[in-house]
mmCIF file of C-alpha atoms in Angstrom:
data_model
loop_
_atom_site.group_PDB
_atom_site.id
_atom_site.type_symbol
_atom_site.label_atom_id
_atom_site.label_comp_id
_atom_site.label_asym_id
_atom_site.label_seq_id
_atom_site.Cartn_x
_atom_site.Cartn_y
_atom_site.Cartn_z
ATOM 1 C CA SER O 521 115.442 -1.694 111.818
ATOM 2 C CA LEU O 522 114.104 -1.370 115.431
ATOM 3 C CA GLY O 523 114.179 2.561 115.107
ATOM 4 C CA LYS O 524 116.760 2.633 118.086
ATOM 5 C CA HIS O 525 120.029 4.625 117.836
ATOM 6 C CA THR O 526 121.566 3.178 120.881
ATOM 7 C CA LEU O 527 121.622 -0.301 122.500
ATOM 8 C CA LYS O 528 122.109 -1.392 126.009
ATOM 9 C CA VAL O 529 124.596 -4.258 126.240
ATOM 10 C CA GLN O 530 125.711 -6.117 129.300
ATOM 11 C CA LYS O 531 128.515 -8.449 130.031
ATOM 12 C CA LEU O 532 127.584 -12.172 130.253
ATOM 13 C CA PRO O 533 127.855 -13.297 133.934
ATOM 14 C CA GLN O 534 130.472 -15.364 135.127
ATOM 15 C CA VAL O 535 129.046 -18.581 136.871
ATOM 16 C CA ALA O 536 130.412 -21.582 138.603
ATOM 17 C CA VAL O 537 128.401 -24.881 138.716
ATOM 18 C CA LEU O 538 128.964 -26.768 141.989
ATOM 19 C CA THR O 539 126.885 -29.879 143.032
ATOM 20 C CA THR O 540 127.548 -31.359 146.515
ATOM 21 C CA GLY O 541 126.609 -34.600 148.327
ATOM 22 C CA ASN O 542 128.217 -37.726 149.627
ATOM 23 C CA GLU O 543 125.246 -39.571 148.181
ATOM 24 C CA VAL O 544 125.889 -38.132 144.577
ATOM 25 C CA VAL O 545 128.042 -40.361 142.100
ATOM 26 C CA PRO O 546 129.094 -39.511 138.494
ATOM 27 C CA VAL O 547 126.547 -40.480 135.730
ATOM 28 C CA HIS O 548 128.572 -43.278 134.338
ATOM 29 C CA GLN O 549 128.488 -44.989 137.699
ATOM 30 C CA THR O 550 125.557 -47.167 138.665
ATOM 31 C CA ALA O 551 123.959 -45.614 141.689
ATOM 32 C CA SER O 552 123.301 -47.832 144.728
ATOM 33 C CA ALA O 553 119.915 -47.702 146.549
ATOM 34 C CA THR O 554 121.382 -44.905 148.721
ATOM 35 C CA GLN O 555 122.944 -42.944 145.938
ATOM 36 C CA ILE O 556 121.872 -40.703 143.236
ATOM 37 C CA ASN O 557 123.456 -39.754 139.705
ATOM 38 C CA ASN O 558 124.787 -36.449 139.272
ATOM 39 C CA SER O 559 122.657 -35.273 136.364
ATOM 40 C CA ASN O 560 122.287 -31.770 137.768
ATOM 41 C CA LEU O 561 125.896 -30.823 136.963
ATOM 42 C CA HIS O 562 125.464 -31.690 133.395
ATOM 43 C CA LEU O 563 121.886 -30.389 133.167
ATOM 44 C CA LEU O 564 123.120 -26.822 134.421
ATOM 45 C CA LYS O 565 126.374 -26.807 132.092
ATOM 46 C CA ALA O 566 124.089 -27.479 129.152
ATOM 47 C CA LEU O 567 121.460 -24.848 129.940
ATOM 48 C CA PHE O 568 124.340 -22.261 130.468
ATOM 49 C CA LYS O 569 126.038 -23.418 127.192
ATOM 50 C CA LYS O 570 122.564 -22.471 125.346
ATOM 51 C CA LEU O 571 122.848 -19.152 126.855
ATOM 52 C CA ASN O 572 126.535 -18.834 125.703
ATOM 53 C CA ILE O 573 127.572 -18.729 129.244
ATOM 54 C CA HIS O 574 130.557 -20.848 130.105
ATOM 55 C CA PRO O 575 131.245 -21.693 133.664
ATOM 56 C CA ILE O 576 134.693 -20.806 135.228
ATOM 57 C CA LYS O 577 134.312 -23.853 137.359
ATOM 58 C CA ALA O 578 132.430 -27.109 137.297
ATOM 59 C CA ALA O 579 132.825 -29.553 139.821
ATOM 60 C CA HIS O 580 131.236 -32.004 142.307
ATOM 61 C CA LEU O 581 131.995 -31.613 145.997
ATOM 62 C CA LEU O 582 131.637 -34.054 148.758
ATOM 63 C CA ASP O 583 129.980 -32.871 151.971
ATOM 64 C CA ASP O 584 132.944 -31.485 153.536
ATOM 65 C CA LYS O 585 132.630 -27.767 154.816
ATOM 66 C CA LYS O 586 136.564 -27.000 154.165
ATOM 67 C CA ALA O 587 136.147 -28.145 150.548
ATOM 68 C CA ILE O 588 133.135 -26.243 149.887
ATOM 69 C CA LYS O 589 134.576 -23.105 151.316
ATOM 70 C CA THR O 590 137.876 -23.547 149.291
ATOM 71 C CA ALA O 591 135.843 -24.032 146.080
ATOM 72 C CA LEU O 592 133.703 -20.832 146.595
ATOM 73 C CA GLU O 593 136.930 -18.844 147.192
#
């Protein structure tokens, strides 16, 4: 219906959603004056879901270089 005989198709990307920070707490936990709720993790997962992209990993990491490096491998 578009007058095209061939279509360019691309594979959906593989993504991981990682949030970091010692001050970040789960959304079900009440944040103190020095903390913030981890809404970004859920927001990004929902946005990817709208695009039919399912993260291969979704996690929160503390500010620890070794843990972050391991998660990125």
